[in-house]
Amino acid sequence: MELSNIEKLLEKYFEGETTISEEKELKVYFTRETVPLHLERYKSLFQYFSEESTITATKNLTLKTNKKSWYTWVGVAASVVVIAGLFFTKFPANQDQNLGTYEDPEIALQETKKILNMVSQLMNKGTEELVYLNEFEDTTKKLIK
């Protein structure tokens, strides 16, 4: 096998692009007695892989069943019952509810504007406090300089 071909295969191997047959070629090449000096460092790696591939398990393993899974399912079922109970007590199906709808579109527009104005005021009230944060940031920048 040509040395340049082996070097190309090594590059492909370390990039993770080799096929199984190419990896077998590398294993066969590096298990030989004579390997060029600049490739000597890879010899032990491929010898290790070829030796480890022949090892087989001698002890049978048995898997234990987990008895806690029954308790887990009981907990999940109880959670579903509690959530369903809360949902049906909060939202009864037969009750007529006034959802705040308006027949006249002009009144609906006025009410929507009123609500959006209230939300805007609340949002602006929250941003007033950020002025202090900007002052703090400016002071820390001055201290760092």
PDB file of C-alpha atoms in Angstrom:
ATOM      1  CA  MET A   1       0.000   0.000   0.000  1.00  0.00           C
ATOM      2  CA  GLU A   2       1.378   3.394  -0.911  1.00  0.00           C
ATOM      3  CA  LEU A   3       2.493   5.760   1.804  1.00  0.00           C
ATOM      4  CA  SER A   4       0.666   8.709   0.248  1.00  0.00           C
ATOM      5  CA  ASN A   5      -2.571   6.687   0.204  1.00  0.00           C
ATOM      6  CA  ILE A   6      -2.166   5.909   3.927  1.00  0.00           C
ATOM      7  CA  GLU A   7      -1.544   9.572   4.724  1.00  0.00           C
ATOM      8  CA  LYS A   8      -4.697  10.572   2.809  1.00  0.00           C
ATOM      9  CA  LEU A   9      -6.677   7.910   4.663  1.00  0.00           C
ATOM     10  CA  LEU A  10      -5.325   9.213   7.974  1.00  0.00           C
ATOM     11  CA  GLU A  11      -6.456  12.739   7.112  1.00  0.00           C
ATOM     12  CA  LYS A  12      -9.902  11.437   6.196  1.00  0.00           C
ATOM     13  CA  TYR A  13      -9.976   9.348   9.381  1.00  0.00           C
ATOM     14  CA  PHE A  14      -9.291  12.301  11.657  1.00  0.00           C
ATOM     15  CA  GLU A  15     -11.881  14.368   9.806  1.00  0.00           C
ATOM     16  CA  GLY A  16     -14.425  11.578  10.367  1.00  0.00           C
ATOM     17  CA  GLU A  17     -14.958  10.912   6.686  1.00  0.00           C
ATOM     18  CA  THR A  18     -13.633   7.354   6.261  1.00  0.00           C
ATOM     19  CA  THR A  19     -15.713   4.312   5.488  1.00  0.00           C
ATOM     20  CA  ILE A  20     -15.507   1.082   7.459  1.00  0.00           C
ATOM     21  CA  SER A  21     -13.437  -0.594   4.774  1.00  0.00           C
ATOM     22  CA  GLU A  22     -10.947   2.302   4.795  1.00  0.00           C
ATOM     23  CA  GLU A  23     -10.661   2.049   8.576  1.00  0.00           C
ATOM     24  CA  LYS A  24      -9.972  -1.671   8.221  1.00  0.00           C
ATOM     25  CA  GLU A  25      -7.186  -0.848   5.765  1.00  0.00           C
ATOM     26  CA  LEU A  26      -5.663   1.499   8.317  1.00  0.00           C
ATOM     27  CA  LYS A  27      -5.880  -1.149  11.056  1.00  0.00           C
ATOM     28  CA  VAL A  28      -4.203  -3.725   8.831  1.00  0.00           C
ATOM     29  CA  TYR A  29      -1.468  -1.282   7.824  1.00  0.00           C
ATOM     30  CA  PHE A  30      -0.653  -0.199  11.380  1.00  0.00           C
ATOM     31  CA  THR A  31      -0.622  -3.742  12.789  1.00  0.00           C
ATOM     32  CA  ARG A  32       2.346  -4.595  10.580  1.00  0.00           C
ATOM     33  CA  GLU A  33       5.838  -4.734  12.013  1.00  0.00           C
ATOM     34  CA  THR A  34       7.337  -1.905   9.996  1.00  0.00           C
ATOM     35  CA  VAL A  35       5.745   1.516   9.897  1.00  0.00           C
ATOM     36  CA  PRO A  36       7.498   4.721   8.785  1.00  0.00           C
ATOM     37  CA  LEU A  37       8.864   6.842  11.633  1.00  0.00           C
ATOM     38  CA  HIS A  38       6.569   9.809  11.076  1.00  0.00           C
ATOM     39  CA  LEU A  39       3.523   7.466  11.336  1.00  0.00           C
ATOM     40  CA  GLU A  40       4.830   5.517  14.339  1.00  0.00           C
ATOM     41  CA  ARG A  41       2.707   7.562  16.755  1.00  0.00           C
ATOM     42  CA  TYR A  42      -0.528   6.209  15.193  1.00  0.00           C
ATOM     43  CA  LYS A  43       0.559   2.580  15.429  1.00  0.00           C
ATOM     44  CA  SER A  44      -0.443   2.104  19.061  1.00  0.00           C
ATOM     45  CA  LEU A  45      -3.833   3.730  18.430  1.00  0.00           C
ATOM     46  CA  PHE A  46      -4.805   1.348  15.633  1.00  0.00           C
ATOM     47  CA  GLN A  47      -3.315  -1.662  17.408  1.00  0.00           C
ATOM     48  CA  TYR A  48      -5.473  -0.835  20.410  1.00  0.00           C
ATOM     49  CA  PHE A  49      -8.588  -0.664  18.204  1.00  0.00           C
ATOM     50  CA  SER A  50      -7.830  -3.989  16.552  1.00  0.00           C
ATOM     51  CA  GLU A  51      -7.198  -5.699  19.923  1.00  0.00           C
ATOM     52  CA  GLU A  52     -10.322  -4.256  21.527  1.00  0.00           C
ATOM     53  CA  SER A  53     -12.536  -5.293  18.631  1.00  0.00           C
ATOM     54  CA  THR A  54     -11.836  -8.965  19.401  1.00  0.00           C
ATOM     55  CA  ILE A  55     -13.040  -8.758  23.033  1.00  0.00           C
ATOM     56  CA  THR A  56     -16.445 -10.271  23.706  1.00  0.00           C
ATOM     57  CA  ALA A  57     -18.603 -10.083  26.793  1.00  0.00           C
ATOM     58  CA  THR A  58     -18.499 -13.184  28.986  1.00  0.00           C
ATOM     59  CA  LYS A  59     -21.016 -12.234  31.659  1.00  0.00           C
ATOM     60  CA  ASN A  60     -24.762 -12.094  31.077  1.00  0.00           C
ATOM     61  CA  LEU A  61     -26.366  -8.927  32.331  1.00  0.00           C
ATOM     62  CA  THR A  62     -29.869  -8.884  33.726  1.00  0.00           C
ATOM     63  CA  LEU A  63     -31.859  -5.718  33.840  1.00  0.00           C
ATOM     64  CA  LYS A  64     -33.854  -4.987  36.949  1.00  0.00           C
ATOM     65  CA  THR A  65     -37.357  -3.670  36.544  1.00  0.00           C
ATOM     66  CA  ASN A  66     -38.086  -0.421  38.236  1.00  0.00           C
ATOM     67  CA  LYS A  67     -41.047  -0.755  40.589  1.00  0.00           C
ATOM     68  CA  LYS A  68     -41.165   2.994  41.115  1.00  0.00           C
ATOM     69  CA  SER A  69     -42.719   3.470  37.672  1.00  0.00           C
ATOM     70  CA  TRP A  70     -46.113   2.426  39.120  1.00  0.00           C
ATOM     71  CA  TYR A  71     -45.896   5.212  41.669  1.00  0.00           C
ATOM     72  CA  THR A  72     -44.941   7.648  38.936  1.00  0.00           C
ATOM     73  CA  TRP A  73     -48.040   6.812  36.901  1.00  0.00           C
ATOM     74  CA  VAL A  74     -50.263   7.198  39.960  1.00  0.00           C
ATOM     75  CA  GLY A  75     -48.772  10.658  40.522  1.00  0.00           C
ATOM     76  CA  VAL A  76     -49.325  11.624  36.891  1.00  0.00           C
ATOM     77  CA  ALA A  77     -52.937  10.429  37.002  1.00  0.00           C
ATOM     78  CA  ALA A  78     -53.575  12.370  40.210  1.00  0.00           C
ATOM     79  CA  SER A  79     -52.124  15.517  38.645  1.00  0.00           C
ATOM     80  CA  VAL A  80     -54.382  15.161  35.612  1.00  0.00           C
ATOM     81  CA  VAL A  81     -57.441  14.755  37.850  1.00  0.00           C
ATOM     82  CA  VAL A  82     -56.529  17.861  39.880  1.00  0.00           C
ATOM     83  CA  ILE A  83     -55.945  19.977  36.758  1.00  0.00           C
ATOM     84  CA  ALA A  84     -59.189  18.776  35.166  1.00  0.00           C
ATOM     85  CA  GLY A  85     -61.067  19.555  38.393  1.00  0.00           C
ATOM     86  CA  LEU A  86     -59.662  23.063  38.543  1.00  0.00           C
ATOM     87  CA  PHE A  87     -60.468  23.684  34.883  1.00  0.00           C
ATOM     88  CA  PHE A  88     -64.088  22.560  35.156  1.00  0.00           C
ATOM     89  CA  THR A  89     -64.748  24.515  38.364  1.00  0.00           C
ATOM     90  CA  LYS A  90     -63.263  27.735  36.949  1.00  0.00           C
ATOM     91  CA  PHE A  91     -64.972  27.489  33.549  1.00  0.00           C
ATOM     92  CA  PRO A  92     -68.431  25.969  33.850  1.00  0.00           C
ATOM     93  CA  ALA A  93     -69.838  24.992  30.450  1.00  0.00           C
ATOM     94  CA  ASN A  94     -73.513  25.987  30.951  1.00  0.00           C
ATOM     95  CA  GLN A  95     -73.046  29.514  32.283  1.00  0.00           C
ATOM     96  CA  ASP A  96     -73.743  32.469  29.968  1.00  0.00           C
ATOM     97  CA  GLN A  97     -70.931  34.946  30.272  1.00  0.00           C
ATOM     98  CA  ASN A  98     -70.788  38.573  29.255  1.00  0.00           C
ATOM     99  CA  LEU A  99     -67.536  38.763  27.333  1.00  0.00           C
ATOM    100  CA  GLY A 100     -67.608  42.543  26.981  1.00  0.00           C
ATOM    101  CA  THR A 101     -68.654  42.626  23.355  1.00  0.00           C
ATOM    102  CA  TYR A 102     -70.277  45.692  21.822  1.00  0.00           C
ATOM    103  CA  GLU A 103     -72.878  45.856  19.102  1.00  0.00           C
ATOM    104  CA  ASP A 104     -71.842  49.317  17.911  1.00  0.00           C
ATOM    105  CA  PRO A 105     -68.344  49.400  16.324  1.00  0.00           C
ATOM    106  CA  GLU A 106     -67.808  53.052  17.333  1.00  0.00           C
ATOM    107  CA  ILE A 107     -68.312  52.264  21.011  1.00  0.00           C
ATOM    108  CA  ALA A 108     -66.012  49.262  20.680  1.00  0.00           C
ATOM    109  CA  LEU A 109     -63.330  51.498  19.116  1.00  0.00           C
ATOM    110  CA  GLN A 110     -63.645  54.071  21.912  1.00  0.00           C
ATOM    111  CA  GLU A 111     -63.386  51.403  24.603  1.00  0.00           C
ATOM    112  CA  THR A 112     -60.368  49.854  22.878  1.00  0.00           C
ATOM    113  CA  LYS A 113     -58.629  53.231  22.721  1.00  0.00           C
ATOM    114  CA  LYS A 114     -59.378  53.786  26.407  1.00  0.00           C
ATOM    115  CA  ILE A 115     -57.888  50.401  27.375  1.00  0.00           C
ATOM    116  CA  LEU A 116     -54.799  50.875  25.172  1.00  0.00           C
ATOM    117  CA  ASN A 117     -54.246  54.344  26.658  1.00  0.00           C
ATOM    118  CA  MET A 118     -54.378  52.855  30.155  1.00  0.00           C
ATOM    119  CA  VAL A 119     -51.860  50.153  29.175  1.00  0.00           C
ATOM    120  CA  SER A 120     -49.590  52.810  27.642  1.00  0.00           C
ATOM    121  CA  GLN A 121     -49.661  54.858  30.850  1.00  0.00           C
ATOM    122  CA  LEU A 122     -48.756  51.824  32.926  1.00  0.00           C
ATOM    123  CA  MET A 123     -45.890  50.956  30.570  1.00  0.00           C
ATOM    124  CA  ASN A 124     -44.557  54.513  30.694  1.00  0.00           C
ATOM    125  CA  LYS A 125     -44.727  54.526  34.484  1.00  0.00           C
ATOM    126  CA  GLY A 126     -42.465  51.473  34.503  1.00  0.00           C
ATOM    127  CA  THR A 127     -39.903  53.110  32.204  1.00  0.00           C
ATOM    128  CA  GLU A 128     -39.577  56.193  34.436  1.00  0.00           C
ATOM    129  CA  GLU A 129     -37.522  54.119  36.875  1.00  0.00           C
ATOM    130  CA  LEU A 130     -34.990  53.244  34.172  1.00  0.00           C
ATOM    131  CA  VAL A 131     -33.557  56.793  34.316  1.00  0.00           C
ATOM    132  CA  TYR A 132     -31.799  55.867  37.554  1.00  0.00           C
ATOM    133  CA  LEU A 133     -30.337  52.816  35.865  1.00  0.00           C
ATOM    134  CA  ASN A 134     -28.863  54.960  33.099  1.00  0.00           C
ATOM    135  CA  GLU A 135     -27.283  57.278  35.687  1.00  0.00           C
ATOM    136  CA  PHE A 136     -25.794  54.286  37.481  1.00  0.00           C
ATOM    137  CA  GLU A 137     -24.372  52.951  34.222  1.00  0.00           C
ATOM    138  CA  ASP A 138     -22.811  56.321  33.341  1.00  0.00           C
ATOM    139  CA  THR A 139     -21.185  56.532  36.795  1.00  0.00           C
ATOM    140  CA  THR A 140     -19.713  53.042  36.529  1.00  0.00           C
ATOM    141  CA  LYS A 141     -18.297  53.860  33.091  1.00  0.00           C
ATOM    142  CA  LYS A 142     -16.592  56.942  34.571  1.00  0.00           C
ATOM    143  CA  LEU A 143     -15.142  54.868  37.406  1.00  0.00           C
ATOM    144  CA  ILE A 144     -13.783  52.238  35.049  1.00  0.00           C
ATOM    145  CA  LYS A 145     -12.013  54.867  32.915  1.00  0.00           C
TER     146      LYS A 145
END
